[in-house]
Amino acid sequence: MSKLVTIYGGSGFVGRYIARRMAKEGWRVRVAVRRPNEAMHVKPYGVPGQVEPVFCNVRDDISVAAVMQGADAVVNCVGVLNELGKNTFGAVHAEGAGRIARIASQEGVSSLVHISAIGADADAASDYSRTKAAGEAAVLQHFPGAVILRPSVIFGAEDGFFNRFAGMTRLSPVLPIAGGATGFQPVFVDDVAKAAVKGALGDAESGIYELGGPEVKSFRALMEQMLEVVHRRRLVLSLPRPAAWLAAFGFDMLQAASFQLIENKVLTRDQLRSLKTDNVVHEGAKGFGDLGISPVSLEAVLPDYLWKFRPSGQYDEMTNSARNLRNGA
């Protein structure tokens, strides 16, 4: 029998790439998620029966332990960007991460990989970053040999960053953003998956790795690069902090007033606090170089999935070529 890995949150943006790579390595993959019926897209990553979605709630000991039985490696990809119901930052990032690490230690799991985030800091302004730091501390307390990965903003075909802002360009001549001067070091999702697989296979030393792509750019510069890829001209408007705070407050209140039926997917006050700090790899931190991975650039990937936001979609290049020929004639 091949070895078994349990991936908590394995059907999500990052988790699915890790699941695919672990299946290619010949491992059996158990994808632990809250809604297995919505995770069937992971099954074709391997041969029949190799990759299976199973139910799990990281807030419950019994549930976490049940899906970990027999696992040789564990990867935790569970995280939330906005608090909804019982899925608070503390419950998921801190308590959930600690629970997985504690049970992994009790079960004798060989390797544990925990996906955190750049900016994790016990003294950070945002609840998101503070609970990420608390989760890391809990993981290391229970599983000192864990590999902790801190990626910057992650891009890829299913991302919620470039796709969201590219979608906004269809609706308005203005692209409003908050924290336009904040620095980011975007990292390709499959590069993060490669790092996680190295940790799961035991090919990476334990410790914390900060993962960033080849370039550091401001939020505004990233939006301007995205606009070039989607062939649209839009005014990138960096909102003054008071205006951004009022907008975030309004969206948060709308979520609260609707009893969370309307989720704030635009901008939260906690996200605004996170934007006060650059989201880049710290000098001296271990990273891709220590894992033997060369990160992929934005330029190499963005056109592959943002073409659908161009005025003529996949035919935009042909349309432009024909227009240039007519103009030349």
CSV table of C-alpha atoms in Angstrom, one decimal:
chain,number,residue,atom,x,y,z
A,1,MET,CA,0.0,0.0,0.0
A,2,SER,CA,1.2,3.5,-0.8
A,3,LYS,CA,1.6,6.1,1.9
A,4,LEU,CA,-1.3,8.3,2.9
A,5,VAL,CA,-1.5,12.1,3.3
A,6,THR,CA,-4.5,13.9,4.9
A,7,ILE,CA,-4.9,17.5,3.5
A,8,TYR,CA,-7.2,19.7,5.6
A,9,GLY,CA,-8.8,22.2,3.2
A,10,GLY,CA,-7.5,20.1,0.3
A,11,SER,CA,-10.2,21.2,-2.1
A,12,GLY,CA,-9.4,24.9,-1.8
A,13,PHE,CA,-7.3,27.2,-4.0
A,14,VAL,CA,-3.9,26.0,-2.6
A,15,GLY,CA,-5.0,22.6,-1.3
A,16,ARG,CA,-6.1,21.3,-4.7
A,17,TYR,CA,-2.6,21.9,-6.2
A,18,ILE,CA,-1.0,20.1,-3.2
A,19,ALA,CA,-3.4,17.2,-3.6
A,20,ARG,CA,-2.6,16.9,-7.3
A,21,ARG,CA,1.1,16.9,-6.7
A,22,MET,CA,0.9,14.4,-3.9
A,23,ALA,CA,-1.2,12.1,-6.1
A,24,LYS,CA,1.5,12.3,-8.8
A,25,GLU,CA,4.0,11.3,-6.2
A,26,GLY,CA,2.0,8.0,-5.8
A,27,TRP,CA,0.5,8.8,-2.4
A,28,ARG,CA,-3.1,8.1,-1.4
A,29,VAL,CA,-4.7,11.5,-0.7
A,30,ARG,CA,-7.4,12.1,1.8
A,31,VAL,CA,-9.0,15.5,1.2
A,32,ALA,CA,-10.6,16.7,4.5
A,33,VAL,CA,-13.3,19.4,3.9
A,34,ARG,CA,-16.6,20.6,5.4
A,35,ARG,CA,-18.6,19.8,2.2
A,36,PRO,CA,-17.2,16.7,0.5
A,37,ASN,CA,-20.0,16.8,-2.1
A,38,GLU,CA,-18.5,20.1,-3.3
A,39,ALA,CA,-15.0,18.7,-3.5
A,40,MET,CA,-15.5,16.0,-6.2
A,41,HIS,CA,-13.2,17.9,-8.6
A,42,VAL,CA,-10.2,16.4,-6.7
A,43,LYS,CA,-11.0,12.8,-7.5
A,44,PRO,CA,-9.6,12.9,-11.1
A,45,TYR,CA,-6.2,14.0,-9.7
A,46,GLY,CA,-5.3,10.3,-9.3
A,47,VAL,CA,-6.4,6.8,-10.4
A,48,PRO,CA,-9.8,5.7,-9.1
A,49,GLY,CA,-9.9,5.6,-5.3
A,50,GLN,CA,-6.5,7.4,-4.9
A,51,VAL,CA,-7.9,10.8,-4.0
A,52,GLU,CA,-11.0,10.9,-1.8
A,53,PRO,CA,-12.8,13.9,-0.3
A,54,VAL,CA,-14.0,13.2,3.3
A,55,PHE,CA,-16.0,15.3,5.8
A,56,CYS,CA,-14.1,17.1,8.5
A,57,ASN,CA,-14.6,20.1,10.8
A,58,VAL,CA,-11.3,21.5,12.1
A,59,ARG,CA,-13.1,22.9,15.2
A,60,ASP,CA,-13.8,19.3,16.4
A,61,ASP,CA,-11.3,16.9,17.9
A,62,ILE,CA,-13.1,13.8,17.0
A,63,SER,CA,-13.6,14.9,13.4
A,64,VAL,CA,-10.0,15.9,13.0
A,65,ALA,CA,-8.7,12.6,14.5
A,66,ALA,CA,-11.0,10.5,12.4
A,67,VAL,CA,-9.7,11.7,9.0
A,68,MET,CA,-6.1,11.5,10.3
A,69,GLN,CA,-6.1,7.8,11.2
A,70,GLY,CA,-3.4,5.9,9.3
A,71,ALA,CA,-1.9,9.1,7.8
A,72,ASP,CA,1.9,9.3,7.2
A,73,ALA,CA,1.8,13.1,6.5
A,74,VAL,CA,-0.6,15.9,7.2
A,75,VAL,CA,-1.0,19.3,5.4
A,76,ASN,CA,-3.1,22.0,6.9
A,77,CYS,CA,-4.4,24.5,4.3
A,78,VAL,CA,-7.5,25.7,6.2
A,79,GLY,CA,-7.9,29.5,6.5
A,80,VAL,CA,-10.5,32.2,6.3
A,81,LEU,CA,-10.2,35.8,5.0
A,82,ASN,CA,-13.4,36.9,6.7
A,83,GLU,CA,-15.1,35.7,9.9
A,84,LEU,CA,-18.5,34.0,9.4
A,85,GLY,CA,-20.5,32.4,12.2
A,86,LYS,CA,-18.3,30.0,14.2
A,87,ASN,CA,-15.5,30.2,11.7
A,88,THR,CA,-13.7,33.0,13.4
A,89,PHE,CA,-10.0,33.8,12.9
A,90,GLY,CA,-9.2,32.4,16.3
A,91,ALA,CA,-11.2,29.2,15.9
A,92,VAL,CA,-9.7,28.4,12.5
A,93,HIS,CA,-6.2,29.9,12.4
A,94,ALA,CA,-5.2,29.4,16.0
A,95,GLU,CA,-7.3,26.7,17.7
A,96,GLY,CA,-7.8,24.6,14.5
A,97,ALA,CA,-4.1,24.7,13.6
A,98,GLY,CA,-3.2,23.7,17.2
A,99,ARG,CA,-5.7,20.9,17.2
A,100,ILE,CA,-4.4,19.4,14.0
A,101,ALA,CA,-0.8,19.6,15.2
A,102,ARG,CA,-1.7,18.1,18.6
A,103,ILE,CA,-3.5,15.2,17.1
A,104,ALA,CA,-0.8,14.6,14.5
A,105,SER,CA,1.7,14.3,17.3
A,106,GLN,CA,-0.5,11.9,19.2
A,107,GLU,CA,-1.1,9.8,16.1
A,108,GLY,CA,2.6,9.5,15.3
A,109,VAL,CA,2.4,11.3,11.9
A,110,SER,CA,5.8,11.6,10.3
A,111,SER,CA,5.6,15.1,8.8
A,112,LEU,CA,3.3,18.1,9.2
A,113,VAL,CA,3.1,21.1,6.8
A,114,HIS,CA,1.2,24.2,7.9
A,115,ILE,CA,0.2,26.9,5.5
A,116,SER,CA,0.4,30.3,7.3
A,117,ALA,CA,0.9,33.7,5.7
A,118,ILE,CA,3.5,36.4,5.5
A,119,GLY,CA,2.7,39.0,8.1
A,120,ALA,CA,1.9,36.5,10.8
A,121,ASP,CA,2.9,38.5,13.9
A,122,ALA,CA,1.6,38.3,17.5
A,123,ASP,CA,1.8,42.1,17.6
A,124,ALA,CA,0.2,42.8,14.2
A,125,ALA,CA,-2.6,45.3,13.8
A,126,SER,CA,-5.0,42.9,12.2
A,127,ASP,CA,-6.8,39.9,13.9
A,128,TYR,CA,-6.0,37.8,10.8
A,129,SER,CA,-2.2,38.2,11.2
A,130,ARG,CA,-2.3,37.8,15.0
A,131,THR,CA,-4.3,34.6,14.8
A,132,LYS,CA,-1.9,33.3,12.1
A,133,ALA,CA,1.0,33.9,14.5
A,134,ALA,CA,-1.0,32.1,17.3
A,135,GLY,CA,-1.6,29.2,15.0
A,136,GLU,CA,2.1,28.9,14.1
A,137,ALA,CA,3.0,29.0,17.9
A,138,ALA,CA,0.5,26.2,18.6
A,139,VAL,CA,1.8,24.1,15.7
A,140,LEU,CA,5.4,24.4,16.9
A,141,GLN,CA,4.4,23.7,20.5
A,142,HIS,CA,2.8,20.3,19.6
A,143,PHE,CA,4.8,19.4,16.5
A,144,PRO,CA,8.3,21.0,16.7
A,145,GLY,CA,9.4,19.4,13.5
A,146,ALA,CA,6.7,21.0,11.4
A,147,VAL,CA,7.3,22.8,8.2
A,148,ILE,CA,5.5,26.2,8.2
A,149,LEU,CA,5.0,28.0,4.9
A,150,ARG,CA,4.3,31.8,4.8
A,151,PRO,CA,3.3,32.8,1.3
A,152,SER,CA,2.7,36.3,0.1
A,153,VAL,CA,-0.5,37.0,-2.0
A,154,ILE,CA,-1.0,33.9,-4.1
A,155,PHE,CA,-1.9,34.0,-7.8
A,156,GLY,CA,-3.2,31.3,-10.2
A,157,ALA,CA,-6.1,30.4,-12.3
A,158,GLU,CA,-8.6,30.2,-9.4
A,159,ASP,CA,-7.2,33.0,-7.3
A,160,GLY,CA,-9.5,35.6,-5.6
A,161,PHE,CA,-7.1,38.4,-6.1
A,162,PHE,CA,-6.4,39.2,-9.8
A,163,ASN,CA,-9.6,37.5,-10.9
A,164,ARG,CA,-11.7,39.8,-8.6
A,165,PHE,CA,-10.1,43.0,-9.7
A,166,ALA,CA,-10.0,42.0,-13.4
A,167,GLY,CA,-13.8,41.3,-13.1
A,168,MET,CA,-14.3,44.8,-11.7
A,169,THR,CA,-12.8,46.3,-14.9
A,170,ARG,CA,-15.9,45.1,-16.8
A,171,LEU,CA,-18.2,47.2,-14.7
A,172,SER,CA,-16.5,50.5,-14.2
A,173,PRO,CA,-14.0,52.9,-15.8
A,174,VAL,CA,-12.5,53.4,-12.3
A,175,LEU,CA,-10.7,50.7,-10.3
A,176,PRO,CA,-10.8,51.8,-6.6
A,177,ILE,CA,-8.2,50.2,-4.3
A,178,ALA,CA,-7.1,50.7,-0.7
A,179,GLY,CA,-3.4,50.8,0.3
A,180,GLY,CA,-2.1,51.4,-3.2
A,181,ALA,CA,1.5,51.9,-1.9
A,182,THR,CA,1.5,48.6,0.0
A,183,GLY,CA,4.2,46.2,-1.3
A,184,PHE,CA,3.4,42.6,-2.4
A,185,GLN,CA,5.5,39.8,-3.6
A,186,PRO,CA,3.0,37.6,-5.5
A,187,VAL,CA,3.7,33.9,-5.5
A,188,PHE,CA,2.4,31.3,-8.0
A,189,VAL,CA,0.1,28.7,-6.4
A,190,ASP,CA,1.9,25.7,-7.8
A,191,ASP,CA,5.2,26.9,-6.4
A,192,VAL,CA,3.6,27.0,-3.0
A,193,ALA,CA,2.3,23.4,-3.7
A,194,LYS,CA,5.9,22.3,-4.6
A,195,ALA,CA,7.1,23.6,-1.3
A,196,ALA,CA,4.3,21.9,0.6
A,197,VAL,CA,5.0,18.6,-1.1
A,198,LYS,CA,8.7,18.8,-0.2
A,199,GLY,CA,7.7,19.3,3.4
A,200,ALA,CA,5.2,16.4,3.3
A,201,LEU,CA,7.8,14.1,1.8
A,202,GLY,CA,10.4,15.0,4.4
A,203,ASP,CA,12.6,16.7,1.8
A,204,ALA,CA,12.6,20.0,3.7
A,205,GLU,CA,14.1,20.9,7.0
A,206,SER,CA,11.7,21.9,9.7
A,207,GLY,CA,11.1,25.6,10.3
A,208,ILE,CA,9.4,28.6,8.8
A,209,TYR,CA,9.8,29.5,5.1
A,210,GLU,CA,8.6,32.8,3.7
A,211,LEU,CA,7.5,32.4,0.0
A,212,GLY,CA,7.5,35.2,-2.4
A,213,GLY,CA,7.8,35.5,-6.2
A,214,PRO,CA,10.7,37.0,-8.1
A,215,GLU,CA,9.3,40.6,-7.9
A,216,VAL,CA,8.1,43.0,-5.3
A,217,LYS,CA,5.5,45.5,-6.5
A,218,SER,CA,3.1,48.0,-5.0
A,219,PHE,CA,-0.6,47.2,-5.0
A,220,ARG,CA,-1.1,50.0,-7.6
A,221,ALA,CA,1.6,48.6,-9.8
A,222,LEU,CA,0.0,45.1,-9.7
A,223,MET,CA,-3.3,46.5,-10.8
A,224,GLU,CA,-1.6,48.4,-13.7
A,225,GLN,CA,0.1,45.2,-14.8
A,226,MET,CA,-3.3,43.4,-14.6
A,227,LEU,CA,-4.9,46.1,-16.8
A,228,GLU,CA,-2.2,45.6,-19.4
A,229,VAL,CA,-2.9,41.9,-19.5
A,230,VAL,CA,-6.7,42.3,-19.9
A,231,HIS,CA,-6.2,45.1,-22.5
A,232,ARG,CA,-8.3,47.6,-20.7
A,233,ARG,CA,-7.7,51.3,-19.7
A,234,ARG,CA,-9.0,52.1,-16.3
A,235,LEU,CA,-8.2,54.7,-13.7
A,236,VAL,CA,-6.6,53.1,-10.7
A,237,LEU,CA,-7.9,55.2,-7.8
A,238,SER,CA,-6.1,54.7,-4.5
A,239,LEU,CA,-8.6,55.7,-1.8
A,240,PRO,CA,-7.5,57.9,1.0
A,241,ARG,CA,-7.4,56.0,4.3
A,242,PRO,CA,-10.5,57.7,5.8
A,243,ALA,CA,-12.6,56.9,2.7
A,244,ALA,CA,-11.3,53.3,2.6
A,245,TRP,CA,-12.2,53.0,6.3
A,246,LEU,CA,-15.7,54.3,5.7
A,247,ALA,CA,-16.2,51.8,2.8
A,248,ALA,CA,-14.9,48.9,4.9
A,249,PHE,CA,-17.1,49.9,7.8
A,250,GLY,CA,-20.1,50.0,5.6
A,251,PHE,CA,-19.5,46.6,4.1
A,252,ASP,CA,-18.9,45.1,7.6
A,253,MET,CA,-22.1,46.6,8.8
A,254,LEU,CA,-24.0,45.3,5.8
A,255,GLN,CA,-22.8,41.8,6.7
A,256,ALA,CA,-23.8,42.2,10.3
A,257,ALA,CA,-27.2,43.7,9.5
A,258,SER,CA,-28.0,40.9,7.2
A,259,PHE,CA,-27.0,38.4,9.9
A,260,GLN,CA,-24.1,37.3,7.7
A,261,LEU,CA,-26.4,36.3,4.8
A,262,ILE,CA,-24.5,39.0,2.8
A,263,GLU,CA,-20.8,38.2,3.1
A,264,ASN,CA,-18.4,41.1,2.9
A,265,LYS,CA,-16.2,40.0,0.0
A,266,VAL,CA,-15.1,43.5,-0.9
A,267,LEU,CA,-13.1,45.0,1.9
A,268,THR,CA,-13.1,44.5,5.7
A,269,ARG,CA,-11.7,46.7,8.4
A,270,ASP,CA,-9.3,44.0,9.4
A,271,GLN,CA,-8.0,43.7,5.8
A,272,LEU,CA,-7.5,47.4,5.8
A,273,ARG,CA,-5.4,47.1,8.9
A,274,SER,CA,-3.4,44.4,7.2
A,275,LEU,CA,-2.7,46.8,4.3
A,276,LYS,CA,-0.6,49.0,6.6
A,277,THR,CA,2.3,46.6,6.3
A,278,ASP,CA,4.1,45.4,3.2
A,279,ASN,CA,3.4,41.7,2.4
A,280,VAL,CA,6.9,40.7,1.4
A,281,VAL,CA,9.6,38.2,2.4
A,282,HIS,CA,11.7,39.5,5.3
A,283,GLU,CA,15.5,39.8,4.8
A,284,GLY,CA,17.3,36.7,6.1
A,285,ALA,CA,14.2,34.5,6.1
A,286,LYS,CA,14.4,31.0,4.7
A,287,GLY,CA,12.5,30.7,1.4
A,288,PHE,CA,12.3,29.1,-2.0
A,289,GLY,CA,16.1,29.1,-2.4
A,290,ASP,CA,16.4,26.9,0.6
A,291,LEU,CA,13.9,24.5,-0.9
A,292,GLY,CA,15.6,24.3,-4.3
A,293,ILE,CA,12.6,25.9,-6.1
A,294,SER,CA,12.8,28.8,-8.6
A,295,PRO,CA,9.6,30.8,-8.4
A,296,VAL,CA,7.6,31.6,-11.5
A,297,SER,CA,7.0,35.2,-12.5
A,298,LEU,CA,3.6,37.0,-12.9
A,299,GLU,CA,4.4,37.7,-16.5
A,300,ALA,CA,4.6,34.0,-17.3
A,301,VAL,CA,1.2,33.1,-15.8
A,302,LEU,CA,-1.3,36.0,-15.7
A,303,PRO,CA,-2.1,35.9,-19.5
A,304,ASP,CA,-2.9,32.2,-19.2
A,305,TYR,CA,-6.0,32.9,-17.1
A,306,LEU,CA,-6.9,36.6,-17.3
A,307,TRP,CA,-7.5,36.5,-21.1
A,308,LYS,CA,-11.2,35.9,-20.3
A,309,PHE,CA,-11.5,39.5,-19.0
A,310,ARG,CA,-10.3,41.0,-22.2
A,311,PRO,CA,-12.9,42.9,-24.3
A,312,SER,CA,-13.1,40.1,-26.9
A,313,GLY,CA,-11.9,37.3,-24.6
A,314,GLN,CA,-9.7,34.7,-26.3
A,315,TYR,CA,-10.1,36.4,-29.6
A,316,ASP,CA,-8.8,39.8,-28.4
A,317,GLU,CA,-5.4,39.3,-29.9
A,318,MET,CA,-6.9,38.5,-33.3
A,319,THR,CA,-9.3,41.5,-33.0
A,320,ASN,CA,-6.4,43.8,-32.3
A,321,SER,CA,-4.3,42.4,-35.1
A,322,ALA,CA,-7.1,42.9,-37.6
A,323,ARG,CA,-7.7,46.4,-36.3
A,324,ASN,CA,-4.0,47.2,-36.8
A,325,LEU,CA,-4.1,45.8,-40.3
A,326,ARG,CA,-7.1,48.0,-41.2
A,327,ASN,CA,-5.4,51.1,-39.7
A,328,GLY,CA,-2.2,50.3,-41.6
A,329,ALA,CA,-4.1,50.0,-44.8
